[in-house]
Structure formats: structure tokens, C-alpha cells
Coordinates of C-alpha atoms and ligand atoms in Angstrom, one line a residue:
M1 CA 0.0 0.0 0.0
R2 CA 1.5 3.3 -1.1
G3 CA -0.2 6.7 -0.6
G4 CA -3.7 7.4 0.6
P5 CA -5.1 7.3 4.2
L6 CA -3.8 4.7 6.7
E7 CA -6.0 1.7 6.8
A8 CA -6.8 -1.0 9.4
G9 CA -4.5 -4.0 8.9
E10 CA -1.5 -2.1 7.6
K11 CA 1.8 -1.5 9.4
V12 CA 2.5 2.0 10.6
L13 CA 5.7 3.5 12.0
M14 CA 5.2 5.8 15.0
I15 CA 8.0 8.3 15.7
D16 CA 8.3 9.8 19.1
P17 CA 9.7 13.3 19.9
K18 CA 13.2 11.9 20.3
G19 CA 13.1 10.2 16.9
R20 CA 12.6 6.7 18.3
K21 CA 10.6 4.5 15.9
Y22 CA 8.0 1.9 16.7
L23 CA 6.3 -0.4 14.2
C24 CA 2.7 -1.5 14.8
T25 CA -0.1 -3.1 12.9
L26 CA -3.3 -1.0 12.9
R27 CA -6.3 -2.7 14.4
P28 CA -9.6 -0.8 15.1
H29 CA -9.9 -1.8 18.8
D30 CA -6.2 -1.8 19.7
K31 CA -4.0 0.9 21.3
F32 CA -0.5 2.0 20.6
S33 CA 1.3 2.3 23.9
T34 CA 4.8 3.3 25.1
H35 CA 6.1 4.9 28.3
L36 CA 4.9 8.2 26.8
G37 CA 1.2 7.1 27.0
T38 CA -1.2 5.6 24.6
I39 CA -3.0 6.4 21.3
P40 CA -6.0 4.4 20.2
H41 CA -5.5 3.0 16.7
S42 CA -8.9 4.3 15.8
E43 CA -7.4 7.8 15.9
I44 CA -4.6 6.8 13.4
I45 CA -6.8 4.8 11.0
G46 CA -8.1 7.1 8.2
R47 CA -5.4 9.7 8.7
E48 CA -2.9 10.7 6.1
E49 CA 0.8 9.7 6.5
G50 CA 2.7 12.4 8.4
A51 CA -0.3 12.9 10.8
V52 CA 0.7 14.2 14.2
L53 CA -1.0 12.5 17.2
R54 CA -1.0 13.3 20.9
S55 CA -0.6 10.5 23.3
S56 CA -2.5 10.2 26.6
G57 CA 0.8 11.4 28.2
G58 CA 0.9 14.5 26.1
A59 CA 3.7 13.5 23.7
L60 CA 3.5 14.2 20.0
F61 CA 4.0 11.2 17.7
V62 CA 4.1 11.2 13.9
A63 CA 2.7 8.3 11.9
F64 CA 4.2 7.1 8.6
R65 CA 4.1 4.0 6.6
P66 CA 7.5 2.3 7.1
T67 CA 10.0 2.6 4.3
F68 CA 11.6 -0.6 3.2
A69 CA 14.8 0.2 5.2
E70 CA 12.7 1.0 8.3
Y71 CA 10.7 -2.2 8.0
V72 CA 13.8 -4.4 7.6
L73 CA 15.3 -3.0 10.8
K74 CA 12.0 -3.5 12.8
M75 CA 10.7 -6.8 11.4
K76 CA 10.9 -10.0 13.2
R77 CA 14.2 -11.8 12.6
G78 CA 15.0 -15.5 12.3
A79 CA 18.5 -15.1 10.9
Q80 CA 20.5 -11.9 11.1
V81 CA 19.3 -9.6 8.3
L82 CA 21.4 -7.9 5.7
Y83 CA 21.5 -4.2 6.7
P84 CA 19.7 -1.7 4.3
K85 CA 23.0 -0.2 3.2
D86 CA 24.1 -3.7 2.1
I87 CA 20.8 -4.5 0.4
A88 CA 21.2 -1.2 -1.5
T89 CA 24.7 -2.3 -2.5
V90 CA 23.5 -5.7 -3.7
L91 CA 20.8 -4.1 -5.9
I92 CA 23.1 -1.6 -7.6
W93 CA 26.5 -3.4 -7.7
G94 CA 24.7 -6.6 -8.4
D95 CA 22.9 -4.8 -11.2
I96 CA 19.5 -6.4 -10.3
F97 CA 17.3 -5.1 -13.1
P98 CA 13.6 -5.3 -13.9
G99 CA 12.8 -8.6 -15.4
A100 CA 15.9 -10.4 -14.1
T101 CA 16.0 -14.0 -12.9
V102 CA 17.8 -14.1 -9.6
V103 CA 18.9 -17.1 -7.5
E104 CA 19.3 -16.2 -3.8
G105 CA 20.8 -18.3 -1.0
G106 CA 19.9 -18.4 1.9
G107 CA 16.6 -16.7 2.6
G108 CA 17.3 -15.8 6.2
S109 CA 14.7 -13.4 7.4
G110 CA 13.8 -12.3 3.9
A111 CA 15.2 -8.8 4.1
L112 CA 17.3 -9.0 1.0
T113 CA 14.6 -11.1 -0.7
I114 CA 12.2 -8.1 -0.4
G115 CA 14.8 -5.8 -2.1
L116 CA 15.4 -8.4 -4.9
L117 CA 11.6 -8.9 -5.5
Q118 CA 11.0 -5.2 -5.7
A119 CA 14.0 -4.7 -8.1
V120 CA 13.1 -7.5 -10.5
G121 CA 9.4 -6.6 -10.6
E122 CA 6.6 -8.9 -11.6
K123 CA 8.3 -9.7 -15.0
G124 CA 11.3 -11.0 -13.2
Q125 CA 11.8 -14.0 -10.8
V126 CA 13.5 -14.6 -7.5
I127 CA 14.3 -18.2 -6.5
T128 CA 15.4 -18.4 -2.9
Y129 CA 17.1 -21.5 -1.3
E130 CA 16.8 -21.8 2.4
V131 CA 17.9 -24.9 4.4
R132 CA 16.2 -24.2 7.7
E133 CA 12.4 -24.6 7.8
D134 CA 11.9 -22.2 10.7
F135 CA 13.8 -19.4 8.8
L136 CA 11.9 -20.2 5.7
R137 CA 8.6 -19.7 7.5
Q138 CA 9.8 -16.4 9.0
A139 CA 11.1 -15.2 5.7
R140 CA 7.7 -15.9 4.0
L141 CA 5.9 -14.0 6.8
N142 CA 8.2 -11.0 6.6
V143 CA 8.1 -10.8 2.8
E144 CA 4.4 -11.2 2.5
A145 CA 3.7 -8.8 5.4
F146 CA 5.5 -6.1 3.4
L147 CA 4.7 -7.0 -0.3
G148 CA 1.6 -9.1 0.0
K149 CA 1.4 -12.2 -2.2
V150 CA 4.4 -12.4 -4.6
P151 CA 3.8 -14.8 -7.5
H152 CA 7.2 -14.1 -8.9
W153 CA 8.9 -15.6 -5.9
L154 CA 9.9 -19.2 -5.5
L155 CA 11.0 -20.2 -2.0
K156 CA 12.7 -23.6 -1.9
H157 CA 13.4 -25.6 1.2
K158 CA 16.8 -26.8 -0.1
D159 CA 20.5 -26.9 0.6
I160 CA 22.1 -24.7 -2.0
Y161 CA 25.4 -26.5 -1.6
E162 CA 23.8 -29.6 -3.1
G163 CA 23.1 -27.8 -6.4
I164 CA 21.3 -25.1 -8.1
E165 CA 18.5 -26.4 -10.3
E166 CA 18.0 -23.2 -12.4
T167 CA 20.0 -22.5 -15.6
L168 CA 20.7 -19.3 -17.6
V169 CA 20.0 -17.1 -14.6
D170 CA 21.0 -13.5 -14.7
R171 CA 22.3 -13.1 -11.1
V172 CA 23.2 -15.4 -8.2
V173 CA 23.3 -13.6 -4.8
L174 CA 24.8 -15.5 -1.8
D175 CA 24.6 -14.5 1.8
L176 CA 25.7 -17.8 3.3
P177 CA 28.5 -18.7 5.7
E178 CA 30.3 -21.0 3.3
A179 CA 29.3 -19.6 -0.1
W180 CA 32.4 -20.9 -1.8
R181 CA 30.8 -24.3 -1.6
A182 CA 28.2 -23.0 -4.1
V183 CA 30.7 -21.4 -6.6
K184 CA 30.8 -24.3 -9.1
D185 CA 27.0 -24.5 -9.1
A186 CA 26.6 -20.7 -9.4
A187 CA 29.0 -20.8 -12.4
Q188 CA 26.9 -23.6 -13.9
A189 CA 23.6 -21.7 -13.3
L190 CA 24.6 -18.3 -14.6
R191 CA 24.3 -17.3 -18.2
P192 CA 27.3 -15.7 -19.9
G193 CA 27.7 -12.2 -18.5
G194 CA 25.7 -13.1 -15.4
L195 CA 26.9 -11.8 -12.0
L196 CA 27.7 -13.5 -8.8
V197 CA 27.4 -11.4 -5.7
A198 CA 28.5 -12.7 -2.3
F199 CA 28.5 -11.1 1.1
F200 CA 30.7 -12.1 4.1
P201 CA 31.2 -10.7 7.6
T202 CA 34.8 -11.9 7.9
V203 CA 38.1 -11.7 6.0
P204 CA 38.9 -15.5 6.0
Q205 CA 35.6 -16.0 4.3
V206 CA 36.5 -13.5 1.6
Q207 CA 39.8 -15.2 1.1
Q208 CA 38.2 -18.6 0.7
M209 CA 35.6 -17.2 -1.7
A210 CA 38.2 -15.4 -3.8
A211 CA 40.2 -18.6 -4.0
A212 CA 37.2 -20.6 -5.1
I213 CA 36.3 -18.0 -7.8
E214 CA 39.9 -17.9 -9.1
N215 CA 39.9 -21.7 -9.3
E216 CA 36.7 -21.7 -11.4
P217 CA 37.5 -21.0 -15.1
R218 CA 34.0 -20.0 -15.9
L219 CA 34.1 -17.0 -13.5
Q220 CA 36.1 -13.8 -13.5
L221 CA 36.7 -12.2 -10.1
Q222 CA 35.8 -8.5 -10.5
E223 CA 35.6 -6.6 -7.2
V224 CA 36.0 -6.9 -3.5
F225 CA 34.8 -4.0 -1.3
E226 CA 32.9 -2.8 1.7
T227 CA 30.6 0.2 2.2
V228 CA 30.4 2.4 5.3
H229 CA 27.3 4.3 6.3
R230 CA 28.0 6.9 9.0
P231 CA 24.9 8.7 10.3
W232 CA 25.1 12.4 11.4
R233 CA 23.4 14.2 14.2
I234 CA 22.0 17.7 13.6
Q235 CA 21.1 19.6 16.7
G236 CA 21.3 23.4 16.5
L237 CA 25.0 24.3 16.0
S238 CA 26.1 20.8 16.8
V239 CA 26.4 19.3 13.3
R240 CA 28.6 16.2 13.4
P241 CA 28.7 12.4 13.0
A242 CA 26.6 10.5 15.5
L243 CA 28.6 9.1 18.4
R244 CA 27.5 5.5 17.7
M245 CA 27.3 3.7 14.5
V246 CA 27.1 0.2 13.0
A247 CA 30.9 0.1 12.3
H248 CA 31.0 -3.2 10.5
T249 CA 28.7 -5.4 8.6
G250 CA 30.6 -7.2 5.9
F251 CA 32.4 -7.4 2.6
F252 CA 31.2 -7.9 -1.0
I253 CA 32.8 -10.0 -3.6
I254 CA 31.6 -9.8 -7.2
A255 CA 32.4 -12.1 -10.1
R256 CA 31.1 -12.5 -13.7
R257 CA 30.3 -15.5 -15.8
L258 CA 32.5 -15.8 -18.9
S259 CA 31.3 -17.1 -22.2
P260 CA 31.8 -20.9 -22.6
A261 CA 34.3 -20.4 -25.5
Ligands
SAH1 N1 20.1 -12.3 3.5 C1 19.3 -12.7 4.5 C2 20.0 -13.3 5.7 C3 20.7 -14.6 5.3 S1 21.4 -15.4 6.8 C4 18.4 -11.5 5.0 O1 18.6 -10.4 4.6 O2 17.5 -11.7 5.8 C5 22.0 -16.9 6.1 C6 20.9 -17.9 5.8 O3 21.4 -18.9 5.0 C7 20.3 -18.6 7.0 O4 18.9 -18.5 7.0 C8 20.7 -20.0 6.9 O5 19.8 -20.9 7.4 C9 20.8 -20.1 5.4 N2 21.7 -21.2 4.9 C10 22.9 -21.6 5.4 N3 23.4 -22.6 4.7 C11 22.6 -22.8 3.7 C12 22.5 -23.8 2.6 N4 23.5 -24.6 2.4 N5 21.5 -23.7 1.7 C13 20.5 -22.8 1.9 N6 20.4 -22.0 2.9 C14 21.5 -21.9 3.8

């Protein structure tokens, strides 16, 4: 749901005077409640986004639909999610285009999956491999709570190290602890010119992955990098980086499928 009045059943992000964010699902007879008091959902339903509401304790809250990044940080997690800055990186450096066929492993909490599904659009397809049934279930709940039913998504309860069934895919995206074990199958699944994008939190993983790519004649190692997102605080004359940040998430490694000849 984008635009228009806030409706019962949707998720809404409530922002308090200090900028703290709370995600809640609007239900006609429910109440939003924090240490700053309560606001009946019935006062939020029917209002436009950006509406300012006063809590029973006198605090002013602003109501918005969550952005994708806000939703990812607030949604229920099975596995650790990829941070929004890293999802953004996958989408652009991985060149996830409308209409693309993308194989993803694993599904985790479905954060990256949402980004991939939005980027490929309904003419594309995302095929997600997830080995753990509990994570698979949570990923499905998270994705569908944000996007609704997604016919262009195939979620498989499978170990991606045992093989990738798809062929001639445009992109393979791996957020897995031992993604090097899927390199041969990724090379097999990709079409010539296709991209392999992998993400790892630690340096030894990057080393193993780079070695696996260099040993695979069908792939060319192209880039290894990380991105840093440093938030700033603006408070009157005090304009400076925030004191705390997420200082490390992980590294990207990108390879491309060569032509068979
Ligand atoms: N990118 C995800 C997080 C992935 S966490 C997100 O943004 O939410 C890594 C996931 O890979 C976990 O859910 C784990 O269960 C899964 N996994 C690990 N090994 C796997 C394998 N061999 N095949 C498929 N999934 C695997």
C-alpha cells in the first residue's frame, strides 16, 4: 500500500519526539502504547501519513508507513538480516534489473529477498534457497507482510550446496556462511555475462571465496569492497557524525560469468 489514508491491517511507523521509531499493525480496537502514554489505533486509521497525534501522556507522535529500510530494521528476525545499506549495494553493484531472474541463497529473514523482489518486478523472478524450515517460514511471513502475495517468488526448502536447479539465470546472490561451496554450481547456473554477488562478515571467508572463484575457469573475479554508512546528528549548531554507528557489517565479492568459449 503506497499513498492514501492509513488503513486497518497495515503496518505503521510511529516516531516519538526523540526520533525513536515503533512499528505497529493498525487494528480498530487496539491501542499504541509506550512509556509516553497511549494512542487508540482508531485515531490513526483514516489519517494521512505524516499525521501528528497526541498520546495520553501529552507526547506528540508522527505516523508514517515504514519505508523498506525501516521495515527491515524492525521486522521479526529469524536469521540476522542484511542491513539496508548492504541490500542497497547488492541491488546496484549486483545490477538487479527489472525482469531479471535471480537465485538467492539463503533466505534468512527475507530482508534481501524483499529488495530483490522489488527490483526485478513482476516480470522477473527470484528463486530463494533456504535450508532451515523455521527461517523459511519467518522469511515468508516477513516478505508477505510487506509486499503481499508475490507470484514471482519461489522459496525452496533446499540446501544450495547440493546444487542449483535453475539455468541461464542473470544473477546469483549469496549471503551464506560458506558460499564458496556453491561457486561451481553458481557458475553452472549463470548465463554468460551473469553476475555472482556474495557477502561475508569476515576476512577469512572473503579469502576462501576469492580462491574458489579464481579456481573456477567460468568466472572472473571483479571486485571486493565494503561500504560504510555513518549517520550524522543535527542539533542546532552541533552538526557532526553521531557518536555511535554500526561500524562493521561485511564485505562484498563480485564475479562474472565468462562465455563458454
Ligand atoms: N540475506 C538474509 C540473511 C541470510 S542469513 C536476510 O537479509 O534476511 C543466512 C541464511 O542462509 C540462514 O537463514 C541459513 O539458514 C541459510 N543457509 C545456510 N546454509 C545454507 C545452505 N547450504 N543452503 C540454503 N540456505 C542456507
